[in-house]
Coordinates of C-alpha atoms (C1' of nucleotides) and ligand atoms in Angstrom, one line a residue:
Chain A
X1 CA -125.5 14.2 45.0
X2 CA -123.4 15.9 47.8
X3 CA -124.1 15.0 51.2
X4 CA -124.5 16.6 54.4
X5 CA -121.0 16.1 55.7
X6 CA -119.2 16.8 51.7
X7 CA -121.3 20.3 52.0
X8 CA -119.5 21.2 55.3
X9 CA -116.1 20.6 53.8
X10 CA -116.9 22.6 50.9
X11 CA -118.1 25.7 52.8
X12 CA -115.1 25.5 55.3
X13 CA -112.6 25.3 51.8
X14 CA -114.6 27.9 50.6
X15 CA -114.2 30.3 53.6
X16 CA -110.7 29.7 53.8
X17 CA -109.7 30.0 50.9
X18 CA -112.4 33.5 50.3
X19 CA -109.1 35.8 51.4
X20 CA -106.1 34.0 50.5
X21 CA -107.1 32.0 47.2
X22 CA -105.6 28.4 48.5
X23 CA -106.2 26.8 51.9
X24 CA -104.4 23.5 53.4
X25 CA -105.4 20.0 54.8
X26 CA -104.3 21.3 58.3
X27 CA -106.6 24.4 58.0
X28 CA -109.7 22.6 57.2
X29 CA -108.6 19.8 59.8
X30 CA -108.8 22.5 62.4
X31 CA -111.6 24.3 61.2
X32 CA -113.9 21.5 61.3
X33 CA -112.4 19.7 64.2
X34 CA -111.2 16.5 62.2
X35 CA -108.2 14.6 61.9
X36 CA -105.9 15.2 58.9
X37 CA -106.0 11.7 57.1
X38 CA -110.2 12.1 56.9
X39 CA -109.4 15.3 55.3
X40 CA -107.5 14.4 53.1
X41 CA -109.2 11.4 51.7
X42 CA -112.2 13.8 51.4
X43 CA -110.3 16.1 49.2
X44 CA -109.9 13.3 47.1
X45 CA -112.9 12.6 47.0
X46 CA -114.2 15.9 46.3
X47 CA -111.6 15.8 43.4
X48 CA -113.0 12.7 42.2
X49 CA -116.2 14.5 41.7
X50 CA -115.1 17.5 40.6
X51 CA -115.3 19.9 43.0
X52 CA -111.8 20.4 44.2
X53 CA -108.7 20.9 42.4
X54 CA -106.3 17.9 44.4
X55 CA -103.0 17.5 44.0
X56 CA -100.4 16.1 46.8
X57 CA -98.8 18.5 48.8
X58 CA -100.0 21.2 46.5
X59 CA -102.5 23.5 48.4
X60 CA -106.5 23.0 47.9
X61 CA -108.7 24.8 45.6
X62 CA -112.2 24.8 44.3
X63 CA -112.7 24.1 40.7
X64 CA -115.4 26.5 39.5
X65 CA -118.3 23.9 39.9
X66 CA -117.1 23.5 43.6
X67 CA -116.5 27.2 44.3
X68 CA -120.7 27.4 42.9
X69 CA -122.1 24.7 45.2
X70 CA -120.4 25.9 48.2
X71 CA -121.2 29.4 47.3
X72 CA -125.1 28.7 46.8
X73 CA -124.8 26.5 51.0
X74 CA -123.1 29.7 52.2
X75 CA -126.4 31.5 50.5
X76 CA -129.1 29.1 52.3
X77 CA -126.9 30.2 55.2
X78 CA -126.8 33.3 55.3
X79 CA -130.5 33.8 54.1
X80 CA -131.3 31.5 57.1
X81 CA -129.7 34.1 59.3
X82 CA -131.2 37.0 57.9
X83 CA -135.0 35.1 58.3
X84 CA -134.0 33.8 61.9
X85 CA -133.4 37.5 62.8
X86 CA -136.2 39.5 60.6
X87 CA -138.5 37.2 60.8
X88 CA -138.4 35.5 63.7
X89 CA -136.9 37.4 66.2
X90 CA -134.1 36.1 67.0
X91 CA -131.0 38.2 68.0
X92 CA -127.6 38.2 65.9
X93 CA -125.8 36.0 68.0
X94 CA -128.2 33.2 68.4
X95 CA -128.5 32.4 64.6
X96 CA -125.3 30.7 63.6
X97 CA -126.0 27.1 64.8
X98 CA -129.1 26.9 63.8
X99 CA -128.3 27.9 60.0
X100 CA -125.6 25.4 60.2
X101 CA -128.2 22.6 60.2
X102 CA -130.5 24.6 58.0
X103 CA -128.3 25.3 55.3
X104 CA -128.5 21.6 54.7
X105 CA -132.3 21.4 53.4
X106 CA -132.9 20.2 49.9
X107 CA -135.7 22.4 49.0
X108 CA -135.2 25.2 46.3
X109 CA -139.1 26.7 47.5
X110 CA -138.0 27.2 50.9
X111 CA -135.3 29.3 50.2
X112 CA -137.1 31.1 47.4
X113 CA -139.7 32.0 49.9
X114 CA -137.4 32.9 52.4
X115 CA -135.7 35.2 50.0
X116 CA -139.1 36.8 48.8
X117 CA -140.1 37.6 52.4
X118 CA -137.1 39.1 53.3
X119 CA -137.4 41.2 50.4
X120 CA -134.3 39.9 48.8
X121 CA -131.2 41.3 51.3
X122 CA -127.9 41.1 49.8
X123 CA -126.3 40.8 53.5
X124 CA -126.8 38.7 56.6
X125 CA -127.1 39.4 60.4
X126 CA -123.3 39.7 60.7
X127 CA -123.2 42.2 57.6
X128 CA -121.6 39.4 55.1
X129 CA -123.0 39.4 51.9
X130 CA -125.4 36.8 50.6
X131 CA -124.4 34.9 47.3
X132 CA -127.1 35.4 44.5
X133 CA -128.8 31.9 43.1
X134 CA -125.9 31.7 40.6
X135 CA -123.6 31.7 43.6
X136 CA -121.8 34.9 42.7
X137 CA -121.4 37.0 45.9
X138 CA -120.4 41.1 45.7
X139 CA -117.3 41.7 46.8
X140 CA -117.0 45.2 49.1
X141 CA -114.2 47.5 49.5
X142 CA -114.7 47.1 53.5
X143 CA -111.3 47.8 55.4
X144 CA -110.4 46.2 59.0
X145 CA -111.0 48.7 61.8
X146 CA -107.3 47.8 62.5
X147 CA -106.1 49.2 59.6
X148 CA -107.6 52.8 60.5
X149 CA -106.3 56.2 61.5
X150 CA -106.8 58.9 63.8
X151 CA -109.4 60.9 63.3
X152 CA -110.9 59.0 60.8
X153 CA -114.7 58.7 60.9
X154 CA -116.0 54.9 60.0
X155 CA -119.2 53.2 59.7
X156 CA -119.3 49.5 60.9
X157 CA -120.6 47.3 58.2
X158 CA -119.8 43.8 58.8
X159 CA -118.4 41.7 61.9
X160 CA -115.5 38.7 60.3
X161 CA -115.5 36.3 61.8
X162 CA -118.7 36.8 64.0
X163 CA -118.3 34.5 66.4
X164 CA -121.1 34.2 69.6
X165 CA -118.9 35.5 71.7
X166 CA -117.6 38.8 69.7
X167 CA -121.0 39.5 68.9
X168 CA -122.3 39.6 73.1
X169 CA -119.2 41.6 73.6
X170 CA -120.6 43.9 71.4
X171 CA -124.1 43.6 72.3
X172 CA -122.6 44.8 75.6
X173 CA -120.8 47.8 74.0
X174 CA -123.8 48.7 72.3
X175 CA -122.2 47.8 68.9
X176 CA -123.9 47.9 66.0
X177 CA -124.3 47.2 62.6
X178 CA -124.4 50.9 61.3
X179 CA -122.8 53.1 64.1
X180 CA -120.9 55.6 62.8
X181 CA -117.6 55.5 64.6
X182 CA -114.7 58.5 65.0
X183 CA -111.2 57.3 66.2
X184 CA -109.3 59.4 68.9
X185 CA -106.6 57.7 69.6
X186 CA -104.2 54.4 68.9
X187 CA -102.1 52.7 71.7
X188 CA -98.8 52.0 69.8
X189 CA -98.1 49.4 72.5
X190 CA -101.1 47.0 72.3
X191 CA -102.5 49.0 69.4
X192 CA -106.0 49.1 70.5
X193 CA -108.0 52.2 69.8
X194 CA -110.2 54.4 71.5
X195 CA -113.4 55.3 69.8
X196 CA -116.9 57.3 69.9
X197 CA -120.3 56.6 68.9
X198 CA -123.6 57.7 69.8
X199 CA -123.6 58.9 73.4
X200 CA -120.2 57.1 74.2
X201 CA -117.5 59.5 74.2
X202 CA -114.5 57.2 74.6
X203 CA -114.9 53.2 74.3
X204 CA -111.4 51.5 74.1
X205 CA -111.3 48.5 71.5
X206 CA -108.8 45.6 71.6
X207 CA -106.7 44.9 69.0
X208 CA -108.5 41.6 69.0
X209 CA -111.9 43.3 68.2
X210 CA -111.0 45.7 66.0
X211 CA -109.2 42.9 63.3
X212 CA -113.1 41.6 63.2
X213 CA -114.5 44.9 62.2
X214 CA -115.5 45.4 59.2
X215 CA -115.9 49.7 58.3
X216 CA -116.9 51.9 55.2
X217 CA -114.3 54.9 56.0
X218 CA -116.9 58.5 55.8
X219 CA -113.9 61.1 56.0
Chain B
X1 CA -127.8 10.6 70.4
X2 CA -131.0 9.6 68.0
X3 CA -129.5 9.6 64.4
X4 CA -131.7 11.3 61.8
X5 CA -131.9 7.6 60.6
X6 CA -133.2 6.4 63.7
X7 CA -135.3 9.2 64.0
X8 CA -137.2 8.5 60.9
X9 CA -137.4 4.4 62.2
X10 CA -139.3 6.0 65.5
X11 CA -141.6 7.9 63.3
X12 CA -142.9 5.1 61.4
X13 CA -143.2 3.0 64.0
X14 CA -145.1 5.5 65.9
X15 CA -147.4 6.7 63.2
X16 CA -148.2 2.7 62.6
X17 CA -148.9 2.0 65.9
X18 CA -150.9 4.6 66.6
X19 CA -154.1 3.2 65.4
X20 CA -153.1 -0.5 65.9
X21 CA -151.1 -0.5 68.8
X22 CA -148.2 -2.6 67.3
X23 CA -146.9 -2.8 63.6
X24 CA -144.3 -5.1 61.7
X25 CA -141.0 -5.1 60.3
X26 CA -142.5 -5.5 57.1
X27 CA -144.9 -2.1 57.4
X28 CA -142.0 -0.2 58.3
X29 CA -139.9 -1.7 55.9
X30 CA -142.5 -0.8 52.9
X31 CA -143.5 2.4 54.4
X32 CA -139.5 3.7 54.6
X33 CA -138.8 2.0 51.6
X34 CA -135.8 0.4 53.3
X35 CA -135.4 -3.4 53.1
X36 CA -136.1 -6.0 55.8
X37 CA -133.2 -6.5 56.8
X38 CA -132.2 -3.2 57.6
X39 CA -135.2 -2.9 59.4
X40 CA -134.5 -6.1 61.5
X41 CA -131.6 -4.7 62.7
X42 CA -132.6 -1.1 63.2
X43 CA -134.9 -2.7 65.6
X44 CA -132.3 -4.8 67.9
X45 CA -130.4 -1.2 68.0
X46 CA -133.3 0.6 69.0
X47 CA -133.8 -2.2 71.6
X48 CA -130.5 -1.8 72.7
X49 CA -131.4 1.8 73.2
X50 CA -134.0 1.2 75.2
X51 CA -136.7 2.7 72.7
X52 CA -138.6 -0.2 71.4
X53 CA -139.4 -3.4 72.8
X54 CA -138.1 -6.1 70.7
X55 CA -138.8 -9.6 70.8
X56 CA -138.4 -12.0 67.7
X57 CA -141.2 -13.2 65.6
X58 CA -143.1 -10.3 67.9
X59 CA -145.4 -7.3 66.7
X60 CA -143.3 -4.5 67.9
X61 CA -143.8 -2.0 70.2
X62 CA -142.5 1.5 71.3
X63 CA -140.9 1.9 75.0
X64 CA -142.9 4.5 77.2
X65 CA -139.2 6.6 76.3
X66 CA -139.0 5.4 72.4
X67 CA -143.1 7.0 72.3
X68 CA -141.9 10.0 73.7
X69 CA -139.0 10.9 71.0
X70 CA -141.1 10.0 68.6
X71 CA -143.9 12.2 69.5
X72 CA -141.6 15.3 69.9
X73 CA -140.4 14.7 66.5
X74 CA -143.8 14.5 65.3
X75 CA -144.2 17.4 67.2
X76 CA -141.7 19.4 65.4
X77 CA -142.8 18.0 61.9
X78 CA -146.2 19.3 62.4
X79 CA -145.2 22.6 64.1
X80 CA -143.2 23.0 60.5
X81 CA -145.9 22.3 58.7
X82 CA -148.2 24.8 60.5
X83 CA -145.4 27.8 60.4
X84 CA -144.8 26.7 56.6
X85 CA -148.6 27.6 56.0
X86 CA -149.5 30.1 58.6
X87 CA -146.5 32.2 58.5
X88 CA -144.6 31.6 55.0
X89 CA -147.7 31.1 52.6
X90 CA -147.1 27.8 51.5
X91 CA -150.2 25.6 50.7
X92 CA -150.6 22.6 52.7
X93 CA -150.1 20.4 49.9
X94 CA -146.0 21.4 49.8
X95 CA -145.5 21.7 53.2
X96 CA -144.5 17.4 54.2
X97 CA -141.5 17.1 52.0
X98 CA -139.8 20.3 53.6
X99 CA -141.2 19.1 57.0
X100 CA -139.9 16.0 57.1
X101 CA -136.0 17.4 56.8
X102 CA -136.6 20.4 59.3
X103 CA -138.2 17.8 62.0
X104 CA -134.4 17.2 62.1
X105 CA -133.1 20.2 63.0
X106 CA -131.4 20.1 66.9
X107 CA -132.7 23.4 68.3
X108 CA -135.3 23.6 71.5
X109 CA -135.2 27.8 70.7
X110 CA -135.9 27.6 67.2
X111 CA -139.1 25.4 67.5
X112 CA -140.0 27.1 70.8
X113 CA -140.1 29.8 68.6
X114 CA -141.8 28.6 66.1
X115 CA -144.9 27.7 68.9
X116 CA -144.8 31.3 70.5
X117 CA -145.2 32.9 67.0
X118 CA -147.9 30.3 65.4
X119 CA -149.9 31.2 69.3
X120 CA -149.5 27.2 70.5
X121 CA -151.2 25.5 68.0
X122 CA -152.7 22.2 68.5
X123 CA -153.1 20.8 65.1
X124 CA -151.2 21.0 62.1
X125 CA -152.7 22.1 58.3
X126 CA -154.1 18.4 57.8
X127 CA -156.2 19.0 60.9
X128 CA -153.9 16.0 62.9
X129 CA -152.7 17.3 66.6
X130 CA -149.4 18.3 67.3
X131 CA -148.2 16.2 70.3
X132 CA -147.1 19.0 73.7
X133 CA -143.5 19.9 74.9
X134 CA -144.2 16.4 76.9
X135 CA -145.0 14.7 73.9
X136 CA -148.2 14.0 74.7
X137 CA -150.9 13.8 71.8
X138 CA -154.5 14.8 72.5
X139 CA -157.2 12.5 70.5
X140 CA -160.0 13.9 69.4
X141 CA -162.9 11.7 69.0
X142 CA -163.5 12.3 64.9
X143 CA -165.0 9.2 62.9
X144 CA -164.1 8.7 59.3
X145 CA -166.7 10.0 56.7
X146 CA -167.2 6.5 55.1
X147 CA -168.6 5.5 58.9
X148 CA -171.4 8.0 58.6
X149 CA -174.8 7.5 56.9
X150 CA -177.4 9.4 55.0
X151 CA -178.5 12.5 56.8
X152 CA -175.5 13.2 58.6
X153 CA -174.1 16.9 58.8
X154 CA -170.4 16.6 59.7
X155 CA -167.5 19.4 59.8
X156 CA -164.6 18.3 58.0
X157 CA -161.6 18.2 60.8
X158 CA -158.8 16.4 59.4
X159 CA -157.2 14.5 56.5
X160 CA -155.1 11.2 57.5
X161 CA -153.4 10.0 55.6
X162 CA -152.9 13.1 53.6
X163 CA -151.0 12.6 50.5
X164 CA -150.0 15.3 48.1
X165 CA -152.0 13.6 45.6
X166 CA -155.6 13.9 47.9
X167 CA -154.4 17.1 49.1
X168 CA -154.4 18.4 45.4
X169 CA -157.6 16.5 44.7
X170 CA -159.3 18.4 47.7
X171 CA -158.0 21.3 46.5
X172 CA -160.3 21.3 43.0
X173 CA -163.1 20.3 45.0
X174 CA -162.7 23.3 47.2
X175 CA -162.7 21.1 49.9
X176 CA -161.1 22.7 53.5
X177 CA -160.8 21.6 56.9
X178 CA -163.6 23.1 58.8
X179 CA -166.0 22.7 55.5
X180 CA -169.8 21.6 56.4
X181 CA -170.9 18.4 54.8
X182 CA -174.6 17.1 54.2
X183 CA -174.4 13.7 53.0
X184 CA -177.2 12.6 50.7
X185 CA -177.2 9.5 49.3
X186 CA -174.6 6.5 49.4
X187 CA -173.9 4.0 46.6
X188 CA -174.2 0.6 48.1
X189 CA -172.3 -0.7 45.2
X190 CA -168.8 1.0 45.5
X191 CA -169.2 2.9 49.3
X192 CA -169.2 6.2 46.8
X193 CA -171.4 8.7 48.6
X194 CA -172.8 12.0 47.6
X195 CA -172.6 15.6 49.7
X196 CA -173.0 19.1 49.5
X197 CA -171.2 21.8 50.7
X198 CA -170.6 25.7 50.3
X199 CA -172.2 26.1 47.0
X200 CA -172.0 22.9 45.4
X201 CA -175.2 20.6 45.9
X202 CA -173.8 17.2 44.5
X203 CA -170.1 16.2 45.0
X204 CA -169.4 12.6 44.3
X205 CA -166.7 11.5 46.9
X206 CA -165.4 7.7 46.5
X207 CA -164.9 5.6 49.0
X208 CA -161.2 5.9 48.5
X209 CA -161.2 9.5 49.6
X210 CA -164.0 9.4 52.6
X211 CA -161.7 6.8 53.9
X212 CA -159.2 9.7 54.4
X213 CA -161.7 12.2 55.8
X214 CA -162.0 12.4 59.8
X215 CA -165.6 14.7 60.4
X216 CA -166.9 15.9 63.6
X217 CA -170.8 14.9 63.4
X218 CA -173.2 17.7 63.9
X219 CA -176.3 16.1 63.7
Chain C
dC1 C1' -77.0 22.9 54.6
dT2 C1' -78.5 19.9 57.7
dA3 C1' -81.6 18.5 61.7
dG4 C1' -85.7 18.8 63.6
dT5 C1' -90.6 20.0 63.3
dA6 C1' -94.9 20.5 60.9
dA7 C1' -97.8 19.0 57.4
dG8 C1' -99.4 15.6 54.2
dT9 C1' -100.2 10.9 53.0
dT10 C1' -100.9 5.8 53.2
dA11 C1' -102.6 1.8 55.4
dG12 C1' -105.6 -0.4 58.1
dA13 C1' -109.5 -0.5 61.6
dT14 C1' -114.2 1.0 63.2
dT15 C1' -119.1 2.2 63.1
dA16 C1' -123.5 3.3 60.9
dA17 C1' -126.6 2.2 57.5
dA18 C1' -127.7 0.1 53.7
dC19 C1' -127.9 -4.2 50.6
dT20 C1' -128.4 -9.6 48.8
dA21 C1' -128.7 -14.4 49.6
dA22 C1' -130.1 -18.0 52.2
dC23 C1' -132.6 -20.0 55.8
dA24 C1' -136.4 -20.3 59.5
dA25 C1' -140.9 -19.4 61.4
dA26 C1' -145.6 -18.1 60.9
dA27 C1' -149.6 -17.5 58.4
dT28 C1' -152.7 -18.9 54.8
dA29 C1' -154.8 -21.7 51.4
dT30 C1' -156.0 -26.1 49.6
Chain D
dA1 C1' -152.9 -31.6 57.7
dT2 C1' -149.9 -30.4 54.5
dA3 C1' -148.1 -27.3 51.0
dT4 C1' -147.3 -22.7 49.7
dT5 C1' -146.6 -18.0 50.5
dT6 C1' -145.4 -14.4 53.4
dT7 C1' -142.8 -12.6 57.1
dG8 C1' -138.8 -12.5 59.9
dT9 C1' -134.0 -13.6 60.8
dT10 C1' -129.0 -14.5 60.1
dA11 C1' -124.8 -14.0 57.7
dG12 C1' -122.0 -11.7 55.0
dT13 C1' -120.9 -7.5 51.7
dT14 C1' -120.7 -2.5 50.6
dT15 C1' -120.1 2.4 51.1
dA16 C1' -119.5 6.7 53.7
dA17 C1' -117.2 8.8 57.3
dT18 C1' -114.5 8.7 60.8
dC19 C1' -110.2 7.3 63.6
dT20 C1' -104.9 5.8 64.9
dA21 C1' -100.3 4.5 63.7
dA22 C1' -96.7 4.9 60.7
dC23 C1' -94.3 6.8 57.1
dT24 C1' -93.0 10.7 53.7
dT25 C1' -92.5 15.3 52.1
dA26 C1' -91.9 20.0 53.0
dC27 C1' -90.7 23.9 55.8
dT28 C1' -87.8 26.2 59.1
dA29 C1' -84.2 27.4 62.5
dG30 C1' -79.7 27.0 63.6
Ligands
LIG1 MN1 -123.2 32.0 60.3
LIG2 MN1 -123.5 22.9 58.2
LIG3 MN1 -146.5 15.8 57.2
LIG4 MN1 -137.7 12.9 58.4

DNA sequence: CTAGTAAGTTAGATTAAACTAACAAAATAT
DNA sequence: ATATTTTGTTAGTTTAATCTAACTTACTAG
């Protein structure tokens, strides 16, 4: 049986370690807002049962096993989302903290019903994709908005890390999921960009921003 | 801060008292499946909290304050239950187990929610009210089936307590909430006592199960 | 290449929530 | 009225999850 709290540690391993491979005791401490030494004897713990591949000093992994529970909690998550918002009208950045508790319900029917209703989406709110019930989740070809060119015309498909506040910034800007972006210019100096969509002509995007962005290039 | 533990302690103690007025450490101890002990001492913490009144060798007693949590998580356990059915599809024999984890979950917008879609129910799928925002619980003046006598036409308006077992059992009798009873005859030996209803002209109903049944007399 | 800093670990303490064993009080039965 | 049983309480132990303090290892900047 995992508990509650081992669940959260797994999801934040797995989330770390989703881009580079490995993550460390100080990332998770941070992420999660608790001290090193806890950490760490979790991860031993966690290796006791399994789940995490521990050595000392040696950065953290998830054995398979581990890598498929915290996969199948990031599902319930991001299902959660997706229901909160289609179903129950909630908008995209009022959904987070209230999957972060729900994610924890034992109760395969719930979910199953959830996914049935929803008509089974294979991405959230925030445009991430949703593990399937084996815990194996699609990797796209999505590219940073930072990583763009002039003149290139992009369509934003995901928001990484979607946190409340970037997502009512973009509520404000009238951002998204879906808008089809062009890109007119690049400010070497900050390197934000200036961009148009729908009846905007020229919006001017922080470097900050645009590293969250998540875009399918058209041309 | 209520723990979920605590939380569950409230519950019991409210649902015992609710008919008696004041309940045990034994009731709650058999009724959470938790040990005296445990219970004992749940109790002097909830004292210290100011939610129960606690005096040794003493029936206990909720606080005006302990009543109120307890009724708002009743409140949300209920409103569950009713969105499980009303707005997921779930029959209202599944809905407790999945209740009784969401009545949990820390989120005023998410069961506000909940109330606004549902249109502010006031009972949930066993036909038992679901307390206000105040946690206030209207009683309804309903008499348990094995009160009334021969000649008696009663509507069926709740189901206390209502296991998933009874739930079932109702279930292949075609029994609902709102159902219209005619009670014929009643066996002096075991309380048993025979009804009709929609199409079917003799049920036999024992006296274990009209001791569950709350009716609304008609005549 | 060493000195200093950052990260990781160990040891020991704390709190919540459970338990068993033993004892005390209250209720019940003879 | 006393003996027995049930209920309630106290004391002490366990496990999970956190912490701080102190120490060790690894990384990094001169
Ligand atoms: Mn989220
Ligand atoms: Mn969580
Ligand atoms: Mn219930
Ligand atoms: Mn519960």
């Amino acid at each position: 049986m995992i508990s509650q709290t081992e669940e959260n540690y797994l999801k934040a391993l797995y989330n770390l370690t989703y881009l580079k491979g490995e993550a460390s005791v100080n990332e998770i401490s941070k992420r999660l807002e608790i001290k090193m030494p806890t950490v760490n004897s979790m991860m031993k713990k966690l290796s006791e049962k399994g789940l995490v591949h521990y050595e000392s000093y040696k950065p953290l992994k998830l054995t398979e096993e581990g890598k498929k529970e915290a996969a199948l909690i990031i599902r319930k998550h991001r299902l959660t989302e997706m229901y909160l918002v289609e179903k129950m009208g909630f908008a995209w950045d009022e959904v987070h903290q209230i999957a972060e508790q729900i994610e924890h319900i034992h109760s395969p029917e719930f979910f199953t019903k959830m996914d049935q209703l929803l008509g089974y989406p294979t991405v959230d709110p925030h445009g991430s994709p949703i593990p399937d019930h084996n815990g194996v989740m699609r990797s796209e070809n999505y590219v940073f908005l930072d990583t763009c060119e002039i003149g290139n015309v992009v369509t934003l498909m995901a928001v990484q890390p979607s946190s409340k506040e970037l997502l009512q910034y973009l509520n404000s800007k009238n951002l998204e999921l879906g808008t089809t972006l062009t890109i007119h210019s690049i400010e070497p100096f900050d390197r934000s960009i200036t961009v148009s969509y729908d009846k905007r002509s020229a919006e001017v995007l922080s470097s900050k921003v645009t590293a969250t962005l998540l875009v399918r290039p058209i041309s």
